[in-house]
Amino acid sequence: MAATDVDVFSNEGKRNLSLGGHVGFDSLPDQLVSKSVTQGFCFNILCVGETGIGKSTLMNTLFNTMFENEEASHYQNGVYLRPRTYDLVESNVQLKLTIVDTVGFGDQINKEDSYKPIVDYIDTQFENYLQEELKIKRSLFNYHDTRIHICLYFIAPTGHSLKSLDLVTMKKLDSKVNIIPIIAKADTISKSELHKFKIKIMSELVSNGVQIYQFPTDDETVSEINASMNAHLPFAVVGSVEEVKVGNKTVRARQYPWGVVQVENESHCDFVKLREMLIRVNMEDLREQTHARHYELYRRCKLEEMGFKDTDPDSQPFSLQETYEAKRKEFLGDLQRKEEEMRQMFVNKVKETEAELKEKERELHDKFEQLKRMHQEEKRKVEEKRRDLEEEMNAFNRKKVAAETLSLSQPLKKDKDKKN
Amino acid sequence: MSDNILFQLQSHGKGQQKNLEGYVGFASLPNQVYRKSVKRGFEFTLMVVGESGLGKSTLINSLFLTDLYSAEYPGPSHRIKKTVQVEQSKVLIKEGGVQLLLTIVDTPGFGDAVDNSNCWQPIIDHIDSKFEDYLNSESRVNRRQMPDSRIHCCLYFIAPSGHGLKPLDIEFMKRLHEKVNVIPLIAKADTLTPEECQQFKKQIMREIQEHKIKIYEFPETDDEEENRLVKKIKDKLPLAVVGSNTITEANGKRVRGRQYPWGVAEVENSDHCDFTILRDMLIRTHMQDLKDVTNNVHYENYRSRKLAAVTYNGVDNNRAKGQLSTKSPLAQMEEERREHVSKMKKMEMEMEQVFEMKVKEKVQKLKDSEAELQRRHEQMKKNLEAQHRELEEKRRVFEDERANWEAMQRQEQQKMEASRTLEKNKKKGKIF
């Protein structure tokens, strides 16, 4: 379906024709409406605010129902998001309402990361929708849309200014969801203080660049009321499910010793304004803005992150097929490269180890060569000694033989001498 | 995703029924939708197909009570074409505050040639190209304008032969019934008597069922009343229509009709033809449904076929068919990536194993050769030591021998010296 309400009727080569009678296509809006009624509507509200600030009570008051809610403790060690879905029916209009509560918001000592679970939840719903939209076989027309259509940000009624947690959180959320800031428990602020408080809050939001939801003024039927409501932001609300008798009527109110704060009395608080704007006039616009603006932004960022582009380097628009094929080629190339890298790493490892082992081998060889040489040396010495010995022995033998020969001839001489 | 998120998943989807204790106001949602839709305006694209001269232009003019086709903008039949063309006319019409951008797609030349094989191809191509355009603009990263020029309905004109469908009719409808909402019409129904018309209709519906052609079906509703009306319409299918560009007098009233010598065939008289049924159905009650079916069924079919081709391009076909898929191409790539990662892990493990084994082998070999060399070295050392000892022994023996002998020699020498001295002394006169 069309992502944006584009003016189809602007630059078309078309003719304006007048009709010669009642054709009947003025029933088209009715056909559309009856289809939507049959399908049922879906609306998702996110309530962000400190524990005990009155989120659950306000929801009960807005929808005239007791939604189950255990009171949360102040000792959560983080921020938890608790979504609950309800099926409501009013004059045969079916509404699937999901209320998401932020449990533990503002309770921790270190609140730096408090906004993260909220942003993650919103992104997850966008992601789920995107995934469904990208599926090959998809069924968008009966998809249960869980994207947050409105974030009601509850401001504590200090009367002074916004807390820094409020500014930080709203800044993180303003590009992801429609934000309507409301002043909770407004029955603790006097009228004059309230006026100053509202001005302070709005100027702080503006100076910090926080984009809150503006009620649309482009449709003449509602532009007037929307414009006037825009001036009353943030709405100062009081919630109550208890009924008190005032005059001859029973109204929802809070009973104090000094008086009764009536929820639906416009001079007591802005509850009626909130209900009017949120539910009776702009619910459909909130859904549209979520889909056409916030979701599209998320989708665009996500796709760009994944490397999708609308035009190729020559600024020619890609067709879907080309885009996917290009992506796929890149992807396969990537896988190939990883494989190559791993193989290469192994080749290198093997080379290294081989070199190491060769080195060891060589060392071993060297060692043994050295030993061998020493051994040769020793052997030579032994040989030398042996030769020496042999020589000595030979010399000795010769001496011995000579002496013996001599002694053999000597006795003759002796005898000769004796005879003389 | 932060691990601080606690989802009670069972609360998504099935909601708890809650009763309201007072008026909340979301019953105005339909009004909000109404308001926005009027502001946005509507679009509708209607295609008319049929041989020349079946009264297509006239019917369009009658349906929309306007001169879409006039002397300046002649209808398709007035233009002689050699091949089948596909032409668009866009008109903007307003009624009761509602703007409708109506696009009429003509197919002049259809069925007019002698050889009409494949005369449906340009039409199929046109429908597909519109789907392609929509798919591309839906898939862009920056989606700004998404004008919907997809064909929402195709009126197929059947010549009033009275006998049955022609082969071309069957062929055309078979090829297009899964791409577009096909509504077959009997054209120039004023050439058939009511009985002939009945017969003709029965015959046509029989043939349609026989060939398993899926013409546009009216949706069932929860409303009893509506269902009865729908049933009545279904019994009259295919609708037999008459169109007229002229307004004449009949029974004192000014009516749109065809003047014959024997009377006036009134376009808007339900006894004369089914024109009003067609108009009411097409424009007043089911226009939105035609758009929805085009978007939710025909377009989705086109898209899933297209994306499956893109996704599984290159992936093993058997695997692809087995799990034809609710995945997106990106999810498919993601899965392939995961498979690849595990494949790589396995490969890495195998390579590691092989590597370790080889290293062990080599190290072992090295150890062995070191041991061998060591052993040899020991051996040689032992030998050498043995030789050494042997030599020492020999030397010792020899030295002993020599020492002995030398000692003996010295003794002998001494003896000789002693005897010689005695001799000498004797000689010298020491002998008395």
Tab-separated table of N, CA and C in Angstrom, chain B residues 220-345:
chain	number	residue	atom	x	y	z
B	220	GLU	N	-17.454	-13.320	0.465
B	220	GLU	CA	-18.514	-13.602	1.419
B	220	GLU	C	-18.435	-12.598	2.554
B	221	THR	N	-19.571	-12.201	3.027
B	221	THR	CA	-19.531	-11.320	4.193
B	221	THR	C	-20.300	-11.952	5.330
B	222	ASP	N	-20.226	-11.304	6.499
B	222	ASP	CA	-20.984	-11.825	7.636
B	222	ASP	C	-22.439	-11.415	7.549
B	223	ASP	N	-22.694	-10.457	6.660
B	223	ASP	CA	-24.045	-9.921	6.593
B	223	ASP	C	-24.944	-10.832	5.768
B	224	GLU	N	-26.037	-11.280	6.338
B	224	GLU	CA	-26.981	-12.152	5.654
B	224	GLU	C	-27.531	-11.499	4.417
B	225	GLU	N	-27.956	-10.253	4.601
B	225	GLU	CA	-28.560	-9.473	3.528
B	225	GLU	C	-27.616	-9.404	2.330
B	226	GLU	N	-26.396	-9.020	2.656
B	226	GLU	CA	-25.422	-8.873	1.579
B	226	GLU	C	-25.175	-10.188	0.872
B	227	ASN	N	-25.089	-11.252	1.662
B	227	ASN	CA	-24.824	-12.552	1.058
B	227	ASN	C	-25.907	-12.943	0.077
B	228	ARG	N	-27.152	-12.562	0.400
B	228	ARG	CA	-28.247	-12.898	-0.507
B	228	ARG	C	-28.085	-12.161	-1.830
B	229	LEU	N	-27.683	-10.888	-1.716
B	229	LEU	CA	-27.476	-10.102	-2.930
B	229	LEU	C	-26.362	-10.721	-3.763
B	230	VAL	N	-25.300	-11.083	-3.063
B	230	VAL	CA	-24.152	-11.670	-3.757
B	230	VAL	C	-24.584	-12.939	-4.492
B	231	LYS	N	-25.414	-13.737	-3.832
B	231	LYS	CA	-25.870	-14.976	-4.459
B	231	LYS	C	-26.655	-14.670	-5.715
B	232	LYS	N	-27.494	-13.631	-5.637
B	232	LYS	CA	-28.296	-13.275	-6.810
B	232	LYS	C	-27.399	-12.900	-7.975
B	233	ILE	N	-26.345	-12.117	-7.658
B	233	ILE	CA	-25.425	-11.708	-8.724
B	233	ILE	C	-24.731	-12.928	-9.304
B	234	LYS	N	-24.281	-13.812	-8.433
B	234	LYS	CA	-23.547	-14.988	-8.910
B	234	LYS	C	-24.386	-15.789	-9.896
B	235	ASP	N	-25.691	-15.812	-9.660
B	235	ASP	CA	-26.536	-16.586	-10.562
B	235	ASP	C	-26.616	-15.970	-11.940
B	236	LYS	N	-26.305	-14.668	-12.019
B	236	LYS	CA	-26.453	-14.009	-13.317
B	236	LYS	C	-25.154	-13.921	-14.089
B	237	LEU	N	-24.102	-14.513	-13.544
B	237	LEU	CA	-22.825	-14.394	-14.232
B	237	LEU	C	-22.811	-15.281	-15.475
B	238	PRO	N	-22.067	-14.870	-16.536
B	238	PRO	CA	-21.456	-13.550	-16.725
B	238	PRO	C	-22.515	-12.511	-17.076
B	239	LEU	N	-22.260	-11.283	-16.669
B	239	LEU	CA	-23.255	-10.236	-16.860
B	239	LEU	C	-23.363	-9.880	-18.333
B	240	ALA	N	-24.592	-9.710	-18.764
B	240	ALA	CA	-24.854	-9.348	-20.162
B	240	ALA	C	-25.166	-7.872	-20.202
B	241	VAL	N	-24.367	-7.110	-20.932
B	241	VAL	CA	-24.508	-5.649	-20.862
B	241	VAL	C	-24.826	-5.026	-22.208
B	242	VAL	N	-25.424	-3.854	-22.078
B	242	VAL	CA	-25.705	-3.014	-23.238
B	242	VAL	C	-25.239	-1.628	-22.870
B	243	GLY	N	-24.605	-0.951	-23.797
B	243	GLY	CA	-24.172	0.410	-23.498
B	243	GLY	C	-24.749	1.363	-24.512
B	244	SER	N	-24.760	2.651	-24.145
B	244	SER	CA	-25.253	3.616	-25.120
B	244	SER	C	-24.676	4.984	-24.849
B	245	ASN	N	-24.395	5.721	-25.914
B	245	ASN	CA	-23.893	7.084	-25.783
B	245	ASN	C	-24.999	8.095	-25.886
B	246	THR	N	-26.198	7.627	-26.159
B	246	THR	CA	-27.273	8.589	-26.435
B	246	THR	C	-28.393	8.432	-25.437
B	247	ILE	N	-29.067	9.537	-25.269
B	247	ILE	CA	-30.210	9.537	-24.351
B	247	ILE	C	-31.464	9.721	-25.187
B	248	THR	N	-32.403	8.849	-24.985
B	248	THR	CA	-33.648	8.950	-25.772
B	248	THR	C	-34.853	8.932	-24.841
B	249	GLU	N	-36.011	8.995	-25.463
B	249	GLU	CA	-37.262	8.976	-24.690
B	249	GLU	C	-37.840	7.582	-24.688
B	250	ALA	N	-38.262	7.161	-23.516
B	250	ALA	CA	-38.966	5.866	-23.451
B	250	ALA	C	-39.958	5.950	-22.312
B	251	ASN	N	-41.197	5.633	-22.608
B	251	ASN	CA	-42.240	5.675	-21.579
B	251	ASN	C	-42.291	7.027	-20.893
B	252	GLY	N	-42.077	8.077	-21.653
B	252	GLY	CA	-42.182	9.408	-21.074
B	252	GLY	C	-40.964	9.813	-20.272
B	253	LYS	N	-39.972	8.942	-20.136
B	253	LYS	CA	-38.794	9.327	-19.371
B	253	LYS	C	-37.608	9.454	-20.309
B	254	ARG	N	-36.661	10.259	-19.860
B	254	ARG	CA	-35.438	10.337	-20.642
B	254	ARG	C	-34.492	9.261	-20.097
B	255	VAL	N	-34.119	8.356	-20.978
B	255	VAL	CA	-33.249	7.279	-20.531
B	255	VAL	C	-32.087	7.120	-21.485
B	256	ARG	N	-31.062	6.486	-20.966
B	256	ARG	CA	-29.946	6.126	-21.828
B	256	ARG	C	-30.349	4.813	-22.483
B	257	GLY	N	-30.287	4.762	-23.779
B	257	GLY	CA	-30.717	3.500	-24.411
B	257	GLY	C	-30.457	3.490	-25.905
B	258	ARG	N	-30.788	2.395	-26.500
B	258	ARG	CA	-30.597	2.227	-27.934
B	258	ARG	C	-31.979	2.205	-28.588
B	259	GLN	N	-32.173	3.118	-29.481
B	259	GLN	CA	-33.467	3.254	-30.143
B	259	GLN	C	-33.557	2.357	-31.353
B	260	TYR	N	-34.511	1.465	-31.308
B	260	TYR	CA	-34.788	0.611	-32.455
B	260	TYR	C	-36.183	0.905	-32.960
B	261	PRO	N	-36.488	0.473	-34.189
B	261	PRO	CA	-37.861	0.649	-34.666
B	261	PRO	C	-38.860	-0.070	-33.757
B	262	TRP	N	-38.447	-1.155	-33.166
B	262	TRP	CA	-39.349	-1.953	-32.369
B	262	TRP	C	-39.332	-1.588	-30.891
B	263	GLY	N	-38.603	-0.561	-30.546
B	263	GLY	CA	-38.592	-0.183	-29.134
B	263	GLY	C	-37.227	0.323	-28.708
B	264	VAL	N	-37.138	0.593	-27.422
B	264	VAL	CA	-35.876	1.118	-26.898
B	264	VAL	C	-35.298	0.119	-25.915
B	265	ALA	N	-34.097	-0.269	-26.162
B	265	ALA	CA	-33.403	-1.126	-25.199
B	265	ALA	C	-32.760	-0.209	-24.178
B	266	GLU	N	-33.287	-0.212	-22.954
B	266	GLU	CA	-32.790	0.707	-21.948
B	266	GLU	C	-31.585	0.114	-21.237
B	267	VAL	N	-30.565	0.970	-21.140
B	267	VAL	CA	-29.331	0.505	-20.506
B	267	VAL	C	-29.549	0.219	-19.025
B	268	GLU	N	-30.274	1.120	-18.383
B	268	GLU	CA	-30.387	0.988	-16.928
B	268	GLU	C	-31.616	0.223	-16.476
B	269	ASN	N	-32.225	-0.496	-17.365
B	269	ASN	CA	-33.395	-1.285	-17.006
B	269	ASN	C	-32.930	-2.710	-16.746
B	270	SER	N	-33.149	-3.166	-15.535
B	270	SER	CA	-32.597	-4.481	-15.199
B	270	SER	C	-33.327	-5.624	-15.886
B	271	ASP	N	-34.509	-5.320	-16.458
B	271	ASP	CA	-35.164	-6.374	-17.244
B	271	ASP	C	-34.517	-6.500	-18.609
B	272	HIS	N	-33.901	-5.418	-19.045
B	272	HIS	CA	-33.342	-5.452	-20.392
B	272	HIS	C	-31.925	-6.005	-20.416
B	273	CYS	N	-31.117	-5.649	-19.416
B	273	CYS	CA	-29.737	-6.161	-19.377
B	273	CYS	C	-29.188	-6.022	-17.968
B	274	ASP	N	-28.004	-6.517	-17.748
B	274	ASP	CA	-27.413	-6.521	-16.403
B	274	ASP	C	-26.518	-5.316	-16.143
B	275	PHE	N	-26.714	-4.267	-16.918
B	275	PHE	CA	-25.815	-3.121	-16.775
B	275	PHE	C	-25.778	-2.571	-15.351
B	276	THR	N	-26.957	-2.391	-14.758
B	276	THR	CA	-26.975	-1.792	-13.426
B	276	THR	C	-26.247	-2.682	-12.425
B	277	ILE	N	-26.398	-3.994	-12.607
B	277	ILE	CA	-25.687	-4.887	-11.691
B	277	ILE	C	-24.185	-4.660	-11.825
B	278	LEU	N	-23.744	-4.592	-13.096
B	278	LEU	CA	-22.308	-4.375	-13.310
B	278	LEU	C	-21.863	-3.067	-12.677
B	279	ARG	N	-22.638	-2.018	-12.926
B	279	ARG	CA	-22.226	-0.717	-12.408
B	279	ARG	C	-22.192	-0.724	-10.891
B	280	ASP	N	-23.251	-1.259	-10.293
B	280	ASP	CA	-23.293	-1.261	-8.831
B	280	ASP	C	-22.140	-2.066	-8.263
B	281	MET	N	-21.913	-3.197	-8.865
B	281	MET	CA	-20.872	-4.064	-8.341
B	281	MET	C	-19.498	-3.439	-8.541
B	282	LEU	N	-19.265	-2.986	-9.774
B	282	LEU	CA	-17.932	-2.504	-10.101
B	282	LEU	C	-17.596	-1.213	-9.355
B	283	ILE	N	-18.575	-0.311	-9.279
B	283	ILE	CA	-18.271	1.015	-8.769
B	283	ILE	C	-18.779	1.238	-7.362
B	284	ARG	N	-20.007	0.818	-7.107
B	284	ARG	CA	-20.606	1.241	-5.848
B	284	ARG	C	-20.338	0.325	-4.676
B	285	THR	N	-20.049	-0.942	-4.940
B	285	THR	CA	-19.860	-1.822	-3.786
B	285	THR	C	-18.519	-2.553	-3.754
B	286	HIS	N	-17.981	-2.857	-4.931
B	286	HIS	CA	-16.808	-3.719	-4.879
B	286	HIS	C	-15.529	-3.121	-5.434
B	287	MET	N	-15.558	-1.818	-5.672
B	287	MET	CA	-14.344	-1.211	-6.220
B	287	MET	C	-13.170	-1.406	-5.259
B	288	GLN	N	-13.438	-1.155	-3.973
B	288	GLN	CA	-12.370	-1.296	-2.996
B	288	GLN	C	-11.885	-2.745	-2.925
B	289	ASP	N	-12.828	-3.678	-3.015
B	289	ASP	CA	-12.423	-5.073	-2.914
B	289	ASP	C	-11.569	-5.479	-4.112
B	290	LEU	N	-11.917	-4.934	-5.295
B	290	LEU	CA	-11.099	-5.250	-6.468
B	290	LEU	C	-9.669	-4.791	-6.246
B	291	LYS	N	-9.523	-3.606	-5.663
B	291	LYS	CA	-8.169	-3.105	-5.386
B	291	LYS	C	-7.473	-3.990	-4.359
B	292	ASP	N	-8.223	-4.421	-3.336
B	292	ASP	CA	-7.620	-5.245	-2.294
B	292	ASP	C	-7.159	-6.583	-2.836
B	293	VAL	N	-8.004	-7.191	-3.658
B	293	VAL	CA	-7.616	-8.502	-4.201
B	293	VAL	C	-6.397	-8.352	-5.092
B	294	THR	N	-6.367	-7.265	-5.880
B	294	THR	CA	-5.188	-7.039	-6.717
B	294	THR	C	-3.949	-6.922	-5.848
B	295	ASN	N	-4.068	-6.172	-4.747
B	295	ASN	CA	-2.907	-5.951	-3.900
B	295	ASN	C	-2.523	-7.184	-3.094
B	296	ASN	N	-3.523	-7.842	-2.518
B	296	ASN	CA	-3.198	-8.929	-1.588
B	296	ASN	C	-2.979	-10.256	-2.265
B	297	VAL	N	-3.521	-10.440	-3.448
B	297	VAL	CA	-3.418	-11.747	-4.089
B	297	VAL	C	-2.550	-11.680	-5.351
B	298	HIS	N	-3.016	-10.933	-6.343
B	298	HIS	CA	-2.293	-10.954	-7.620
B	298	HIS	C	-0.907	-10.367	-7.488
B	299	TYR	N	-0.809	-9.225	-6.840
B	299	TYR	CA	0.500	-8.596	-6.690
B	299	TYR	C	1.420	-9.446	-5.844
B	300	GLU	N	0.888	-10.009	-4.750
B	300	GLU	CA	1.722	-10.829	-3.881
B	300	GLU	C	2.229	-12.068	-4.634
B	301	ASN	N	1.376	-12.647	-5.480
B	301	ASN	CA	1.839	-13.777	-6.281
B	301	ASN	C	3.007	-13.389	-7.155
B	302	TYR	N	2.827	-12.246	-7.836
B	302	TYR	CA	3.892	-11.772	-8.708
B	302	TYR	C	5.164	-11.566	-7.902
B	303	ARG	N	5.007	-10.902	-6.776
B	303	ARG	CA	6.167	-10.567	-5.964
B	303	ARG	C	6.879	-11.800	-5.449
B	304	SER	N	6.105	-12.750	-4.941
B	304	SER	CA	6.809	-13.907	-4.381
B	304	SER	C	7.495	-14.716	-5.467
B	305	ARG	N	6.893	-14.766	-6.655
B	305	ARG	CA	7.569	-15.471	-7.733
B	305	ARG	C	8.863	-14.761	-8.093
B	306	LYS	N	8.764	-13.443	-8.172
B	306	LYS	CA	9.929	-12.657	-8.573
B	306	LYS	C	11.041	-12.792	-7.554
B	307	LEU	N	10.682	-12.671	-6.287
B	307	LEU	CA	11.705	-12.710	-5.244
B	307	LEU	C	12.288	-14.095	-5.076
B	308	ALA	N	11.454	-15.119	-5.280
B	308	ALA	CA	11.986	-16.474	-5.169
B	308	ALA	C	13.040	-16.685	-6.234
B	309	ALA	N	12.778	-16.155	-7.438
B	309	ALA	CA	13.759	-16.297	-8.512
B	309	ALA	C	15.050	-15.597	-8.137
B	310	VAL	N	14.926	-14.417	-7.568
B	310	VAL	CA	16.116	-13.659	-7.201
B	310	VAL	C	16.871	-14.330	-6.075
B	311	THR	N	16.116	-14.828	-5.098
B	311	THR	CA	16.763	-15.405	-3.922
B	311	THR	C	17.475	-16.685	-4.247
B	312	TYR	N	16.770	-17.536	-4.967
B	312	TYR	CA	17.325	-18.863	-5.148
B	312	TYR	C	18.191	-18.967	-6.378
B	313	ASN	N	18.465	-17.826	-6.949
B	313	ASN	CA	19.358	-17.797	-8.086
B	313	ASN	C	20.714	-18.307	-7.652
B	314	GLY	N	21.070	-19.515	-8.065
B	314	GLY	CA	22.378	-20.010	-7.674
B	314	GLY	C	22.349	-20.951	-6.489
B	315	VAL	N	21.191	-20.980	-5.803
B	315	VAL	CA	21.128	-21.920	-4.683
B	315	VAL	C	20.593	-23.239	-5.214
B	316	ASP	N	21.050	-24.309	-4.629
B	316	ASP	CA	20.632	-25.620	-5.057
B	316	ASP	C	19.119	-25.728	-5.123
B	317	ASN	N	18.593	-26.078	-6.289
B	317	ASN	CA	17.159	-26.013	-6.503
B	317	ASN	C	16.350	-26.978	-5.664
B	318	ASN	N	16.931	-28.127	-5.383
B	318	ASN	CA	16.163	-29.088	-4.588
B	318	ASN	C	15.894	-28.543	-3.206
B	319	ARG	N	16.948	-27.958	-2.667
B	319	ARG	CA	16.777	-27.397	-1.329
B	319	ARG	C	15.749	-26.297	-1.359
B	320	ALA	N	15.836	-25.488	-2.399
B	320	ALA	CA	14.939	-24.336	-2.488
B	320	ALA	C	13.500	-24.800	-2.539
B	321	LYS	N	13.210	-25.813	-3.369
B	321	LYS	CA	11.824	-26.237	-3.498
B	321	LYS	C	11.317	-26.791	-2.184
B	322	GLY	N	12.181	-27.484	-1.485
B	322	GLY	CA	11.719	-28.089	-0.242
B	322	GLY	C	11.219	-27.054	0.748
B	323	GLN	N	11.901	-25.923	0.837
B	323	GLN	CA	11.451	-24.981	1.846
B	323	GLN	C	10.997	-23.685	1.221
B	324	LEU	N	10.181	-23.780	0.240
B	324	LEU	CA	9.713	-22.555	-0.381
B	324	LEU	C	8.742	-21.850	0.549
B	325	SER	N	9.115	-20.910	0.799
B	325	SER	CA	9.780	-20.086	1.755
B	325	SER	C	8.846	-18.983	2.148
B	326	THR	N	9.005	-18.704	3.372
B	326	THR	CA	8.387	-17.461	3.765
B	326	THR	C	9.498	-16.465	4.029
B	327	LYS	N	10.699	-16.882	3.668
B	327	LYS	CA	11.832	-16.016	3.994
B	327	LYS	C	11.958	-14.888	2.995
B	328	SER	N	12.632	-13.869	3.413
B	328	SER	CA	12.972	-12.815	2.473
B	328	SER	C	14.349	-13.153	1.908
B	329	PRO	N	14.691	-12.540	0.792
B	329	PRO	CA	16.019	-12.809	0.230
B	329	PRO	C	17.121	-12.529	1.249
B	330	LEU	N	16.892	-11.529	2.079
B	330	LEU	CA	17.915	-11.213	3.069
B	330	LEU	C	18.019	-12.310	4.100
B	331	ALA	N	16.863	-12.824	4.517
B	331	ALA	CA	16.896	-13.917	5.482
B	331	ALA	C	17.583	-15.119	4.854
B	332	GLN	N	17.337	-15.324	3.567
B	332	GLN	CA	17.969	-16.426	2.878
B	332	GLN	C	19.482	-16.263	2.930
B	333	MET	N	19.931	-15.051	2.651
B	333	MET	CA	21.378	-14.804	2.672
B	333	MET	C	21.907	-15.003	4.078
B	334	GLU	N	21.148	-14.582	5.047
B	334	GLU	CA	21.561	-14.742	6.443
B	334	GLU	C	21.749	-16.209	6.741
B	335	GLU	N	20.791	-17.024	6.275
B	335	GLU	CA	20.906	-18.445	6.546
B	335	GLU	C	22.123	-19.019	5.841
B	336	GLU	N	22.318	-18.577	4.606
B	336	GLU	CA	23.487	-19.072	3.879
B	336	GLU	C	24.760	-18.687	4.615
B	337	ARG	N	24.750	-17.508	5.168
B	337	ARG	CA	25.927	-17.053	5.898
B	337	ARG	C	26.186	-17.968	7.094
B	338	ARG	N	25.105	-18.301	7.797
B	338	ARG	CA	25.280	-19.151	8.967
B	338	ARG	C	25.787	-20.522	8.558
B	339	GLU	N	25.193	-21.050	7.482
B	339	GLU	CA	25.654	-22.353	6.998
B	339	GLU	C	27.126	-22.280	6.657
B	340	HIS	N	27.483	-21.196	6.015
B	340	HIS	CA	28.871	-21.057	5.594
B	340	HIS	C	29.791	-21.006	6.797
B	341	VAL	N	29.339	-20.287	7.833
B	341	VAL	CA	30.163	-20.195	9.039
B	341	VAL	C	30.400	-21.580	9.616
B	342	SER	N	29.337	-22.381	9.677
B	342	SER	CA	29.540	-23.703	10.268
B	342	SER	C	30.383	-24.570	9.343
B	343	LYS	N	30.197	-24.355	8.038
B	343	LYS	CA	31.023	-25.127	7.106
B	343	LYS	C	32.485	-24.762	7.303
B	344	MET	N	32.730	-23.487	7.468
B	344	MET	CA	34.105	-23.042	7.659
B	344	MET	C	34.683	-23.613	8.941
B	345	LYS	N	33.863	-23.639	9.972
B	345	LYS	CA	34.340	-24.177	11.252
B	345	LYS	C	34.773	-25.615	11.053
